[in-house]
Every structure is written in structure tokens, then in C-alpha cells.
XYZ file of N, CA and C in Angstrom:
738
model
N 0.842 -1.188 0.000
C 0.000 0.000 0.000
C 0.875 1.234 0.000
N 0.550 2.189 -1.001
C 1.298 3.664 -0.549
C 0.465 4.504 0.481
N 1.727 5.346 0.431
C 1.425 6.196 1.731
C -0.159 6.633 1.357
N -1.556 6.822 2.078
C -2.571 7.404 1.990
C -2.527 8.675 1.605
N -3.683 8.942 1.580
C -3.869 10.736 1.208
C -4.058 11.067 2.299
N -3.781 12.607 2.802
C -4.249 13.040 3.808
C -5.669 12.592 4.534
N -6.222 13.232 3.187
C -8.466 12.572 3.572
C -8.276 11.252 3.803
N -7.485 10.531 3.597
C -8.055 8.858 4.533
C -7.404 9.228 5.627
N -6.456 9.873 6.193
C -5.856 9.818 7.485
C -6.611 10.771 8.358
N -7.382 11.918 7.749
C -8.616 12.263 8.556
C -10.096 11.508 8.911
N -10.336 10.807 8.072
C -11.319 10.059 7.973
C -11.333 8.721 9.333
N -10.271 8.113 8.964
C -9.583 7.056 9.724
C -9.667 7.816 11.139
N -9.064 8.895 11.671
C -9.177 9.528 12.968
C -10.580 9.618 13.489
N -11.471 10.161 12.875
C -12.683 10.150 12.914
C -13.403 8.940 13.132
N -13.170 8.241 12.906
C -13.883 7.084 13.236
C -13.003 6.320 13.993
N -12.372 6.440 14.671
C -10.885 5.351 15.829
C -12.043 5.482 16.835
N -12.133 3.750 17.200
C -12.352 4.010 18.822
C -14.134 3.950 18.795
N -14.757 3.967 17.741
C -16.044 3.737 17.826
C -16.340 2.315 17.309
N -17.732 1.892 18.040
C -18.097 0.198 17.814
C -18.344 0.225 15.896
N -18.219 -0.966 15.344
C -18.717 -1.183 13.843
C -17.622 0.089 13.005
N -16.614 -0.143 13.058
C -15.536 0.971 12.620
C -15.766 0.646 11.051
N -16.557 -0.414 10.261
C -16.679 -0.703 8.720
C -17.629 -0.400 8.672
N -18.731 -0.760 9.417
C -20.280 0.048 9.028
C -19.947 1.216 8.741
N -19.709 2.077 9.504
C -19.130 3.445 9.614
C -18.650 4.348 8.380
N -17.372 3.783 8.258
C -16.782 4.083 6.967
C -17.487 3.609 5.455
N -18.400 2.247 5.739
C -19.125 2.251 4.649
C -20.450 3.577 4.496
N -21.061 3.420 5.647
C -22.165 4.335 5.668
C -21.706 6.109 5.271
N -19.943 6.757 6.069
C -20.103 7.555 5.311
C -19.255 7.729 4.079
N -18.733 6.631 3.486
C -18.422 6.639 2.079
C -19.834 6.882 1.195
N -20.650 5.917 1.360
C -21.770 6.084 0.678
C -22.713 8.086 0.935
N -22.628 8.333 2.028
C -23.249 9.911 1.988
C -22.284 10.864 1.556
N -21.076 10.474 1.509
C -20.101 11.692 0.805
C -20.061 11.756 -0.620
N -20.327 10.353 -0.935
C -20.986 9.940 -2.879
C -21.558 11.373 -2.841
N -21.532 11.755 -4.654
C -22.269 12.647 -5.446
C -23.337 11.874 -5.680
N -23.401 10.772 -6.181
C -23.685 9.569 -6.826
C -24.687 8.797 -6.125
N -25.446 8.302 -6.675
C -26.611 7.195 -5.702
C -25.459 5.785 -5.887
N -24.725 5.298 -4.643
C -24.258 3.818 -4.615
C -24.349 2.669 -3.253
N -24.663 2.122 -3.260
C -24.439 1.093 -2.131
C -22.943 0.659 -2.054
N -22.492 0.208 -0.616
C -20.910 0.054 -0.608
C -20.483 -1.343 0.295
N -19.780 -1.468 -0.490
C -19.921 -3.264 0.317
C -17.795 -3.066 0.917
N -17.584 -3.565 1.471
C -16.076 -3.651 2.236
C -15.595 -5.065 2.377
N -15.201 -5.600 1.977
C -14.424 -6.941 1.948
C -13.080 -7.151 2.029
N -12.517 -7.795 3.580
C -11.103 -8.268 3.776
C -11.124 -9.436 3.877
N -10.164 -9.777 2.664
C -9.787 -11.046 1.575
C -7.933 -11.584 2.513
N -8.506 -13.181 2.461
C -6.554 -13.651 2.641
C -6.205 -14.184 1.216
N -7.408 -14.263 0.177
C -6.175 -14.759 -0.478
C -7.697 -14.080 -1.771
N -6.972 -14.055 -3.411
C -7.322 -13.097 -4.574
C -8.575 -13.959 -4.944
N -9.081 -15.219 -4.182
C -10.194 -15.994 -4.934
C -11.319 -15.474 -3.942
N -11.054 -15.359 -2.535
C -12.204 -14.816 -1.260
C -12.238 -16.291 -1.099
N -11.348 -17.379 -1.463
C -12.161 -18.220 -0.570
C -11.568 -18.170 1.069
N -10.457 -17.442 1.691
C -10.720 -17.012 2.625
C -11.263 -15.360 2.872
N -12.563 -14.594 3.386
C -12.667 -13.565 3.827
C -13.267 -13.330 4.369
N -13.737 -12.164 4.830
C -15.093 -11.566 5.748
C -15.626 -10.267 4.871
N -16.683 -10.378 4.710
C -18.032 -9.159 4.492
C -17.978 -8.627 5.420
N -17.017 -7.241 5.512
C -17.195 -6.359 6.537
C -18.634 -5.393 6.683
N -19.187 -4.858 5.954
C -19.954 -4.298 5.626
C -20.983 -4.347 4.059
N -22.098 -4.417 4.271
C -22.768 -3.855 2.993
C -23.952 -2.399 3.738
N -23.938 -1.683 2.880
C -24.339 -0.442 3.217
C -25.134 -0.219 2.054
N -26.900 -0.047 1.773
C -27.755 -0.171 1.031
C -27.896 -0.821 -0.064
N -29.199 -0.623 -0.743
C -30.287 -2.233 -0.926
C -29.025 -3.068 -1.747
N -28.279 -2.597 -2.942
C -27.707 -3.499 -3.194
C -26.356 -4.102 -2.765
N -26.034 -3.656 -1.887
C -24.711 -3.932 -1.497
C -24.444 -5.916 -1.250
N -25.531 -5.777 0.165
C -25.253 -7.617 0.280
C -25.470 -8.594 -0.740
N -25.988 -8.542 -1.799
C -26.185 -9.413 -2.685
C -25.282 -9.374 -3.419
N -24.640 -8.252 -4.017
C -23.780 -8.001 -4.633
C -22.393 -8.533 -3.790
N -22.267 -8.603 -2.717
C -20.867 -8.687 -2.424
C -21.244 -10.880 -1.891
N -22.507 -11.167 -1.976
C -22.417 -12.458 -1.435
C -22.149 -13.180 -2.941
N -23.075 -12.154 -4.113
C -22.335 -13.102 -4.823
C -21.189 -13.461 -5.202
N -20.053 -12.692 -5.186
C -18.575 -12.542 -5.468
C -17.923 -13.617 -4.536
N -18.562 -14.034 -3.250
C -18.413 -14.710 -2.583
C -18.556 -16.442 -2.686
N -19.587 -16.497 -3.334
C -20.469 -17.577 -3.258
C -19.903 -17.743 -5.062
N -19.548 -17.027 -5.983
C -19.320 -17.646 -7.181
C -17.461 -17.579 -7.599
N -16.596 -16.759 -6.492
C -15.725 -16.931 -6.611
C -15.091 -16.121 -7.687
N -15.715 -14.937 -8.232
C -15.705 -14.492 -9.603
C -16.596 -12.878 -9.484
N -15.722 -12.360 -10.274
C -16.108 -10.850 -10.314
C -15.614 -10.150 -9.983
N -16.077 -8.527 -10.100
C -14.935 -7.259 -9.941
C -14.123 -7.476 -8.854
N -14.804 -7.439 -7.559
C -13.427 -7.633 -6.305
C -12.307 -8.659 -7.121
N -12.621 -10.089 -7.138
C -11.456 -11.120 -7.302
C -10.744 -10.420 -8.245
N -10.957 -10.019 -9.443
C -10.371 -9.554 -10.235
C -9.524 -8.105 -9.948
N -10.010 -7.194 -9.365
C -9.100 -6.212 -7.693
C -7.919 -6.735 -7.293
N -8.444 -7.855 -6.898
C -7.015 -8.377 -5.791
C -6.342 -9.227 -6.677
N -6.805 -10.185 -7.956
C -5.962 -10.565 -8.566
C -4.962 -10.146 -9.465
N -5.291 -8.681 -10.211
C -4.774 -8.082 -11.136
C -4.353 -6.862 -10.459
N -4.159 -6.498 -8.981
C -3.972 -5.300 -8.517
C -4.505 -3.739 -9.134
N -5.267 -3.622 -9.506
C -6.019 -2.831 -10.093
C -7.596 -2.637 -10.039
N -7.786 -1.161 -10.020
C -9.083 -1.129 -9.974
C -9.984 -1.467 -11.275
N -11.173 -2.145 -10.687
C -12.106 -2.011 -11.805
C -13.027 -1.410 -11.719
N -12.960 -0.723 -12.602
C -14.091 0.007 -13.038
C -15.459 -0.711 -14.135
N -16.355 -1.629 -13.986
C -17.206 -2.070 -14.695
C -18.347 -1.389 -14.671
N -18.659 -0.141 -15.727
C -19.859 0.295 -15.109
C -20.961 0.325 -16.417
N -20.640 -0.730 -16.754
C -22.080 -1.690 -17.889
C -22.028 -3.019 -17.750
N -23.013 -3.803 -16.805
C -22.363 -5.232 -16.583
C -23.283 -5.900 -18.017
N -23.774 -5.243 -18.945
C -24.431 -5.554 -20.208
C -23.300 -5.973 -21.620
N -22.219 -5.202 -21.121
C -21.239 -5.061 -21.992
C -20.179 -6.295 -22.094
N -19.904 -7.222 -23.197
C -19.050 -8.946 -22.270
C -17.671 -8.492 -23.021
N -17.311 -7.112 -23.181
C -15.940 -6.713 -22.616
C -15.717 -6.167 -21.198
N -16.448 -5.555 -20.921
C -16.361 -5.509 -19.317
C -16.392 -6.603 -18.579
N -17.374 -7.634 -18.703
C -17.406 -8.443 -18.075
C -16.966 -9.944 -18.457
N -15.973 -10.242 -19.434
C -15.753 -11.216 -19.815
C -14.848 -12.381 -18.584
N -14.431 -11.555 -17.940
C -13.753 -12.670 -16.698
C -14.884 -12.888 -15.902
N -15.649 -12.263 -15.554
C -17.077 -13.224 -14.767
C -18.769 -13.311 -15.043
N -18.433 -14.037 -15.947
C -19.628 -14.023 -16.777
C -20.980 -14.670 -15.640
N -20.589 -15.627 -15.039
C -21.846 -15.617 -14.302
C -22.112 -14.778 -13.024
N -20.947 -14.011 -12.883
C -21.063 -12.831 -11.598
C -22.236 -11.747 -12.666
N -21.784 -11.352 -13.347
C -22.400 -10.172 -13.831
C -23.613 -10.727 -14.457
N -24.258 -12.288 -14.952
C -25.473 -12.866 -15.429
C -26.248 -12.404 -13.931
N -26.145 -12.879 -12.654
C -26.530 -12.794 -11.376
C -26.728 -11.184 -10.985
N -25.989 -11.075 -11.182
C -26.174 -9.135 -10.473
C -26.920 -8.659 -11.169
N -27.107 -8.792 -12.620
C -28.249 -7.900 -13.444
C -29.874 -8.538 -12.728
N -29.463 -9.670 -12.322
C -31.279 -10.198 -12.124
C -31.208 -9.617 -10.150
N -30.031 -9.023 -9.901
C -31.000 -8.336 -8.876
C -30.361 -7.051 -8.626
N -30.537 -6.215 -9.979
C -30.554 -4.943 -10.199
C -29.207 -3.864 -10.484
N -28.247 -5.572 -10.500
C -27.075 -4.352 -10.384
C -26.411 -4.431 -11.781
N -26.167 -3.096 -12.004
C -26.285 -2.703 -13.013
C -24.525 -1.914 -13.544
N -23.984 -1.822 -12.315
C -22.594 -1.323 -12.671
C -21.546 -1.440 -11.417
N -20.564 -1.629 -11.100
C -19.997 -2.109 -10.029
C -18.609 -1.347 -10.343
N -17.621 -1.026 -9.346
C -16.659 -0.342 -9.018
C -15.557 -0.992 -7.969
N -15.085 -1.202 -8.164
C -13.705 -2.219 -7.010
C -12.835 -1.703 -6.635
N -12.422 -1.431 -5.574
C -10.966 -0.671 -5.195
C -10.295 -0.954 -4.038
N -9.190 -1.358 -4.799
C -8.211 -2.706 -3.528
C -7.756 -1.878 -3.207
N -7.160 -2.006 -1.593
C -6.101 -1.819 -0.898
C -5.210 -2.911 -0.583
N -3.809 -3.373 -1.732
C -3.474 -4.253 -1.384
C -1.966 -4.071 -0.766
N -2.002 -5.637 -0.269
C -1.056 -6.127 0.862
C -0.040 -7.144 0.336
N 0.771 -7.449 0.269
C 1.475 -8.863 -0.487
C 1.939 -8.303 -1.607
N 3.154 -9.063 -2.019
C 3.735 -9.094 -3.433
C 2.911 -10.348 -4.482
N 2.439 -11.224 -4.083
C 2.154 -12.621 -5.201
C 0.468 -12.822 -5.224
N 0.470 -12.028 -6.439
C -0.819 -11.686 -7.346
C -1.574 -12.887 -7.234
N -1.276 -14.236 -7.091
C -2.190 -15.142 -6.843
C -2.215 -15.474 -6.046
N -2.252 -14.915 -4.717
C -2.421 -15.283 -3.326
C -2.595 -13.558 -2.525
N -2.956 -13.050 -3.502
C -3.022 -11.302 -2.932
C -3.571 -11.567 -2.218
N -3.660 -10.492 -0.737
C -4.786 -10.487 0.162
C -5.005 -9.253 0.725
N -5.723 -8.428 1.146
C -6.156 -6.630 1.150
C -7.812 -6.468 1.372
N -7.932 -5.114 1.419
C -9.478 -4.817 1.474
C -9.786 -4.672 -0.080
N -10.984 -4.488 -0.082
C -11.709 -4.242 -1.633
C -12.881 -3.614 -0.942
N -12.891 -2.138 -1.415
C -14.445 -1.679 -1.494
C -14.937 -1.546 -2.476
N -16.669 -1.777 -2.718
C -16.623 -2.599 -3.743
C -18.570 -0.882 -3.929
N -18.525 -0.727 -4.930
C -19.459 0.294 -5.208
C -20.705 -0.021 -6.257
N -21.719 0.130 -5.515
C -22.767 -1.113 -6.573
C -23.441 0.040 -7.189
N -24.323 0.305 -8.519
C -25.238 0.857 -8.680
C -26.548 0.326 -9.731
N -27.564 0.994 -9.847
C -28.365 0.356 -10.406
C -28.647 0.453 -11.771
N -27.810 1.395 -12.463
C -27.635 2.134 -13.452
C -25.945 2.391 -14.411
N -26.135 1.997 -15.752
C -24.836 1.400 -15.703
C -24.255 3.339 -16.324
N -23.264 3.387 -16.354
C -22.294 4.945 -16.547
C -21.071 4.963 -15.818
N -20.189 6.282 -16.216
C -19.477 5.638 -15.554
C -19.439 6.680 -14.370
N -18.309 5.777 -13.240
C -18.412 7.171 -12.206
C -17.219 8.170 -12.290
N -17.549 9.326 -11.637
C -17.051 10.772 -11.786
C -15.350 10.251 -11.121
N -14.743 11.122 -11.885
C -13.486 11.338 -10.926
C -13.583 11.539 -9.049
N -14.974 12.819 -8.861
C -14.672 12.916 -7.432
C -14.788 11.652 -6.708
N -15.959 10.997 -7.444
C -16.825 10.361 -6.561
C -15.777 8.755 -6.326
N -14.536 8.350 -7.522
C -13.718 7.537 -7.589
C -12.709 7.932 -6.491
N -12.038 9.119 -5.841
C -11.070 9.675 -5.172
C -11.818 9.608 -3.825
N -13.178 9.778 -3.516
C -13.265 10.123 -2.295
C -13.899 8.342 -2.146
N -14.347 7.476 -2.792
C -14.401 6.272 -2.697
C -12.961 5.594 -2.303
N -11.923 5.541 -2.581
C -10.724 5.466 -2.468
C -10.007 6.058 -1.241
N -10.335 6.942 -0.781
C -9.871 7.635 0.343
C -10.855 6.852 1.557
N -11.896 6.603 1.528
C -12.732 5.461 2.249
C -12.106 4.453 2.361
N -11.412 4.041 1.586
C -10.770 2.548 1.529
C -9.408 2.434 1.682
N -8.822 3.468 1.768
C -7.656 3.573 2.422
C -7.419 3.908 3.977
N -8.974 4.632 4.285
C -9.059 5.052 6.076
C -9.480 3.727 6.356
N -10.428 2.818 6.107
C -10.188 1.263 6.348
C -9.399 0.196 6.553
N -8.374 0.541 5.247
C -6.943 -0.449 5.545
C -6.407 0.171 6.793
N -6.480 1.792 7.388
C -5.683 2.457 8.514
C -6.324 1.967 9.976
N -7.438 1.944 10.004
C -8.210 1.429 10.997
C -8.146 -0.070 11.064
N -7.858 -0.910 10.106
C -7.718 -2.223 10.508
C -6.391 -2.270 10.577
N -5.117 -1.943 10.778
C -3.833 -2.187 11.219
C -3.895 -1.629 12.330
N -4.764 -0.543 12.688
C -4.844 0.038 13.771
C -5.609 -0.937 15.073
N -6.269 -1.602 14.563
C -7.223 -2.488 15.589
C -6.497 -3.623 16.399
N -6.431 -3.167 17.936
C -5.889 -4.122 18.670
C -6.027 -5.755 18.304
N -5.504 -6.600 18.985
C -4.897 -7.911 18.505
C -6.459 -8.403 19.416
N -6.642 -9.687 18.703
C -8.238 -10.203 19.582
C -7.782 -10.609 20.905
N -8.935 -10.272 21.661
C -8.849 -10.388 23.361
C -8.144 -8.883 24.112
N -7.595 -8.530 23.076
C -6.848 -6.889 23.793
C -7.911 -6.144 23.457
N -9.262 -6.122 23.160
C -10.352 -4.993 23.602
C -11.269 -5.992 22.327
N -12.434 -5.003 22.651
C -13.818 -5.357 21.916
C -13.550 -5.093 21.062
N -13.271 -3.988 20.152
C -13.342 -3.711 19.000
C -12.056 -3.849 18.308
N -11.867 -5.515 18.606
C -10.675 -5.900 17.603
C -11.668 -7.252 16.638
N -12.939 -7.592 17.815
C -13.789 -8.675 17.394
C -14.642 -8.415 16.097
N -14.672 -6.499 16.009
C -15.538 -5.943 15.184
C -15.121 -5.562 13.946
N -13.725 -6.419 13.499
C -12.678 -6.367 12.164
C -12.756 -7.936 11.849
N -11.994 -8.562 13.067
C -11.210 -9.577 12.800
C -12.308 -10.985 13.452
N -13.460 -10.541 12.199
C -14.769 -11.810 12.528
C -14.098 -12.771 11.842
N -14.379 -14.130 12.371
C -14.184 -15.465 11.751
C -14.238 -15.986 10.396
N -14.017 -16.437 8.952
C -14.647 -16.888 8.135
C -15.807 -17.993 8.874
N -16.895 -17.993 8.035
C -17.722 -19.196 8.198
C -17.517 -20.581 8.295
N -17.172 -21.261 9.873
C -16.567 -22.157 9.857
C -17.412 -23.391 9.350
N -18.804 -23.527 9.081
C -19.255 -24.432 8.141
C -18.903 -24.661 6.547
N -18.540 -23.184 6.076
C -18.249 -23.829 4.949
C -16.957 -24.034 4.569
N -15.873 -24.145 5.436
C -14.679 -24.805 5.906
C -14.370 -26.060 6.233
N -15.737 -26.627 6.952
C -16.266 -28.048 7.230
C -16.349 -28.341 6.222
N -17.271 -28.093 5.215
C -17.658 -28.425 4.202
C -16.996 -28.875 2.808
N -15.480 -27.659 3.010
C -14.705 -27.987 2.268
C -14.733 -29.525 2.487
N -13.833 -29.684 3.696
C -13.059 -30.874 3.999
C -13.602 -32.289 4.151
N -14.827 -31.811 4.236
C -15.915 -33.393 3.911
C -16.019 -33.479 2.517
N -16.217 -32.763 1.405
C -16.091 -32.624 -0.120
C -14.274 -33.549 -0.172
N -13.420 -32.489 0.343
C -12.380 -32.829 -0.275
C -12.075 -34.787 0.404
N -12.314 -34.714 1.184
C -12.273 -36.366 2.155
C -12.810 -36.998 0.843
N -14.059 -37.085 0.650
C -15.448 -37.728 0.047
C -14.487 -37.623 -1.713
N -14.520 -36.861 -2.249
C -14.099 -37.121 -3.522
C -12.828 -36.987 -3.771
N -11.461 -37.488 -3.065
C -10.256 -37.005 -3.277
C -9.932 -36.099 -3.655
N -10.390 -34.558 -3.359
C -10.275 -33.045 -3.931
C -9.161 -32.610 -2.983
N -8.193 -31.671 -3.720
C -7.544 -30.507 -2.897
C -8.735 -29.786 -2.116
N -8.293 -29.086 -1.249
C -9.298 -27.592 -1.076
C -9.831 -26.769 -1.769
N -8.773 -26.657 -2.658
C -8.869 -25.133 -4.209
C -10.225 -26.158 -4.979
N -9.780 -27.460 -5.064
C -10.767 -27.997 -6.112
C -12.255 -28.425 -5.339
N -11.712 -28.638 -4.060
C -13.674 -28.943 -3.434
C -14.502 -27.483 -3.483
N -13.742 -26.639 -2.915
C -14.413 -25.033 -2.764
C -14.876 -24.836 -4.761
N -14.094 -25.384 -5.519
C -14.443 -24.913 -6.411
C -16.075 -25.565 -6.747
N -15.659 -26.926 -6.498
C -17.078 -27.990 -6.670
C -18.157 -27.522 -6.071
N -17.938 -27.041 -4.592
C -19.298 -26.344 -3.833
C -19.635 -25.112 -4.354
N -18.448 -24.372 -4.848
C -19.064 -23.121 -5.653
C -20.270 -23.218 -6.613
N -19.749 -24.389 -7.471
C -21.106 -25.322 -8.921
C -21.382 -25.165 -8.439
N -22.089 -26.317 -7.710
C -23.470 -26.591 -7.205
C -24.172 -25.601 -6.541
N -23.595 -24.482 -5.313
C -24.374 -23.449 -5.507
C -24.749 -22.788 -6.266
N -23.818 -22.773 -7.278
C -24.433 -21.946 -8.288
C -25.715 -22.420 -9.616
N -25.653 -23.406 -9.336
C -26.272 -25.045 -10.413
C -27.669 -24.693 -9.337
N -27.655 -24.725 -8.514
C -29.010 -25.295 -7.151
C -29.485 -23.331 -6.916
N -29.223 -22.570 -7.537
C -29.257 -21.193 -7.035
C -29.299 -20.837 -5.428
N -28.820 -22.068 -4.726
C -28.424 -21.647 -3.113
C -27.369 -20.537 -2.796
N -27.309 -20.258 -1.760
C -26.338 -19.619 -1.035
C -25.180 -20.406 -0.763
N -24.336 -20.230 -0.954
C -23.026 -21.329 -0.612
C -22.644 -21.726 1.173
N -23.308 -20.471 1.857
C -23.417 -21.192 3.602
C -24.344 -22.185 3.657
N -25.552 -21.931 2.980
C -26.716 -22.419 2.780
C -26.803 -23.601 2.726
N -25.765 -24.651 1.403
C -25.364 -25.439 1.038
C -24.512 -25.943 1.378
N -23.436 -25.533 2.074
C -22.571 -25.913 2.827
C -22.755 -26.550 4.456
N -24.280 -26.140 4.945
C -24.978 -26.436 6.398
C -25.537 -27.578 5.330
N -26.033 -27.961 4.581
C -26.864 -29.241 4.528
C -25.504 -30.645 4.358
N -24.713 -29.948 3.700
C -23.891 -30.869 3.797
C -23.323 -31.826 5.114
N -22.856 -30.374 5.992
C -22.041 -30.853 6.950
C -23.831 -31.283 8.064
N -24.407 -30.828 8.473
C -25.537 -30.837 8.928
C -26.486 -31.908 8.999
N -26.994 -31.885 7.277
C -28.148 -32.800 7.127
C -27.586 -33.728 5.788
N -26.402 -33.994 5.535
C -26.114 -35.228 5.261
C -26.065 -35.554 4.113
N -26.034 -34.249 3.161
C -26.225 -33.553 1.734
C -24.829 -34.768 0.907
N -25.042 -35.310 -0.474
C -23.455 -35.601 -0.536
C -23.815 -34.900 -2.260
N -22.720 -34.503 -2.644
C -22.686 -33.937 -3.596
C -22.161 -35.068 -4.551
N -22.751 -34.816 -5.809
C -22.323 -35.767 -7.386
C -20.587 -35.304 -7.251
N -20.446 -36.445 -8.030
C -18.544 -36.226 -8.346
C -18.865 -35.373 -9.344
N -18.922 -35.510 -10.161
C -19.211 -34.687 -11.621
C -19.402 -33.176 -11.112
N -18.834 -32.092 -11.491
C -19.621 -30.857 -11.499
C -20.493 -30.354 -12.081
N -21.405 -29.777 -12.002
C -22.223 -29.220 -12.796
C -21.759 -27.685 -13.791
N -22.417 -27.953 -14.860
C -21.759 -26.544 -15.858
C -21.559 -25.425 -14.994
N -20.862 -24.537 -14.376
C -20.869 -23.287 -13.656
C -19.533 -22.771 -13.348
N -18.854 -21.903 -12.185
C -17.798 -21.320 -12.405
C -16.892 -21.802 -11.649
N -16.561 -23.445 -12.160
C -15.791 -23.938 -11.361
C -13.882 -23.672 -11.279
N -13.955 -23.039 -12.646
C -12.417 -23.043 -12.523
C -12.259 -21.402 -12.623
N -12.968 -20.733 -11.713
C -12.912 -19.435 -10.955
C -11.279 -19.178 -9.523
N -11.294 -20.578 -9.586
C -10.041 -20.179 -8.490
C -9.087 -20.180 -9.248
């Protein structure tokens, strides 16, 4: 990461020391917008999300938009942290914009989203194992966005990366619990009963549970609790979908 701009190091001050320090910065990234956008915050360990946390989504479209990136392994963020660069996709109609995630951007149009914006703060030298924040800017309407509204989005996401280096180590106060939440340890389980059950790496079971959520239009926690839970076993075969997303 380079040095910030001043405005994230004011921003970042401003919010030290209060509970939900990502709500926060999402909620006022989104009111300092010119722009009508929802804002989603995602800290990634590695450029696929199959390890991360949904720090925040901040209006109507934000959570869907950032579960799917999650759940299909594919789309503007991954492509953020994989290519170190921002994306700017703001026609997901267009399959030059969207030719690396074709079923991210099939999914987001059927629930309204219409143009998306990515902007890493990254960490690491090795592009296929990047790991950093991504704020991620949804709208319902595809165009593109303004210079301001790209700089002061960016300055949001740089007072984020400042506040999470800033956040005590877990057990040294409360609001280290309110960064550094758990991945979902079911669908971690889930891996490892996939990978047991069909001789899979990790990279290749997560990819298999990705299908089938995406094949079954579930949620990938969703699907991942019936497995480990209620006893779900998945086909060897994958089903057509975005399995070789990792």
C-alpha cells in the first residue's frame, strides 16, 4: 500500500475508537458519494475470497452483490485483488467488461445491479495469493463514475486499511472482534468433507461447492450447512458453472 492521502488519514481519525468501525466508513463513504451507490467492504486472505469476511454492505444493493462474489468466486473484487487494479465495470451488459465473470455479472443484473466499481487496498507481493481490502461500489444504473466520486471512494478505503492495522490484537479490547470476525466455519467443514469424500484438494472442493451453488441457485453457507448438517453428498461430476474461478 502507498502512503494514503491526507483525507483517509482524517477520515480514519474520525472514526478510531467507535463500535462497527466498517459500518461506519461504509455508511459515510456512501453519503459523501455525489452519486446514488451502495458500498460493500471486503477483507480477503487470499485473490479468490475463498478465505474472507463481508465487513460491511451499506444499502439495498450492497449484500447481494458482495455475497455473490463470494459464493461464485468471480467478479470485480477477485479480479481487484488478482490483477492489482481497480475495476471500473460500469455496464455489466457489456461482455468486454465483463468477460472474466460471466456468471457474476449474469446474477447481479437479475438483482438490479447494473454497474460495479472495485478498489483494492493491497497487501502482499504474489498476485495469486493477494490479500487486502476491496471496497466494492454497486449501482443500479450502468455509466461511468465521476473522478470525485472515484477519489473520495478510495480515500474510504484507504481510512479502512488504517483502521484495521490500527485495531488491537483479539482479546486486547472489543473492537478488535468488530474487524477480525471469523470466516464461516461451516463452509470450511464443508470444504473438507467434499475434499475427504471425492479425493479433492481444497482449491478444487471449494471450487465444486461453488457449482453446485451456483447449479441449485443456493447460497453457498446455505449449502454448505446441509452438507455438513443434514447429510447432503454432492455428485462427483460438477455441474456446468464457475468452477475453474479459483
Amino acid at each position: 500500500m502507498t502512503a494514503p492521502r491526507p483525507a483517509a488519514v482524517v477520515l480514519a481519525a474520525r472514526h478510531t475508537g467507535h463500535a462497527d468501525p466498517a459500518g461506519r466508513i461504509g455508511a459515510s463513504c456512501r453519503s459523501a458519494l455525489h452519486g446514488t451507490y451502495s458500498v460493500g467492504l471486503t477483507l480477503a486472505v487470499d485473490a479468490a475470497l475463498a478465505q474472507r469476511v463481508s465487513l460491511c454492505a451499506v444499502g439495498p444493493l450492497a449484500a447481494q452483490g458482495e455475497a455473490l462474489q463470494i459464493n461464485l468466486g468471480e467478479g470485480p473484487c477477485v479480479q481487484a485483488l488478482s490483477r492489482r487494479v481497480q475495476v471500473l465495470a460500469d455496464d455489466l451488459d457489456d461482455p468486454e467488461v465483463t468477460r472474466e465473470w460471466p456468471f457474476y455479472a449474469h446474477d447481479a443484473k437479475a438483482h438490479h445491479i447494473r454497474a460495479v466499481f472495485a478498489l483494492p487496498v493491497l497487501n502482499g507481493s504474489d498476485p495469486a495469493r493477494q490479500a487486502g481490502l476491496v471496497l466494492c461500489l454497486y449501482r443500479h444504473r450502468p455509466g461511468p463514475i465521476s473522478d470525485a466520486d472515484l477519489h473520495t471512494a478510495q480515500d474510504h478505503a484507504d481510512a479502512a486499511d488504517l483502521l484495521l492495522l490500527a485495531a488491537p490484537l483479539p482479546g486486547e479490547d472489543d473492537l478488535a472482534t468488530a474487524w477480525l470476525l471469523p470466516v464461516d466455519a461451516t463452509v470450511h467443514q464443508a470444504i473438507g468433507m467434499i475434499s475427504y469424500r471425492h479425493s479433492l484438494t481444497g482449491s478444487q472442493a471449494l471450487a465444486l461447492l461453488r457449482a453446485h451453488a451456483h447449479a441449485r441457485q443456493m447460497d453457498l453457507t446455505a449449502l454448505a450447512h446441509a452438507i455438513v448438517h443434514e447429510g447432503l453428498t454432492l455428485p462427483d461430476a460438477p455441474p456446468s458453472g464457475p468452477t475453474d474461478a479459483l
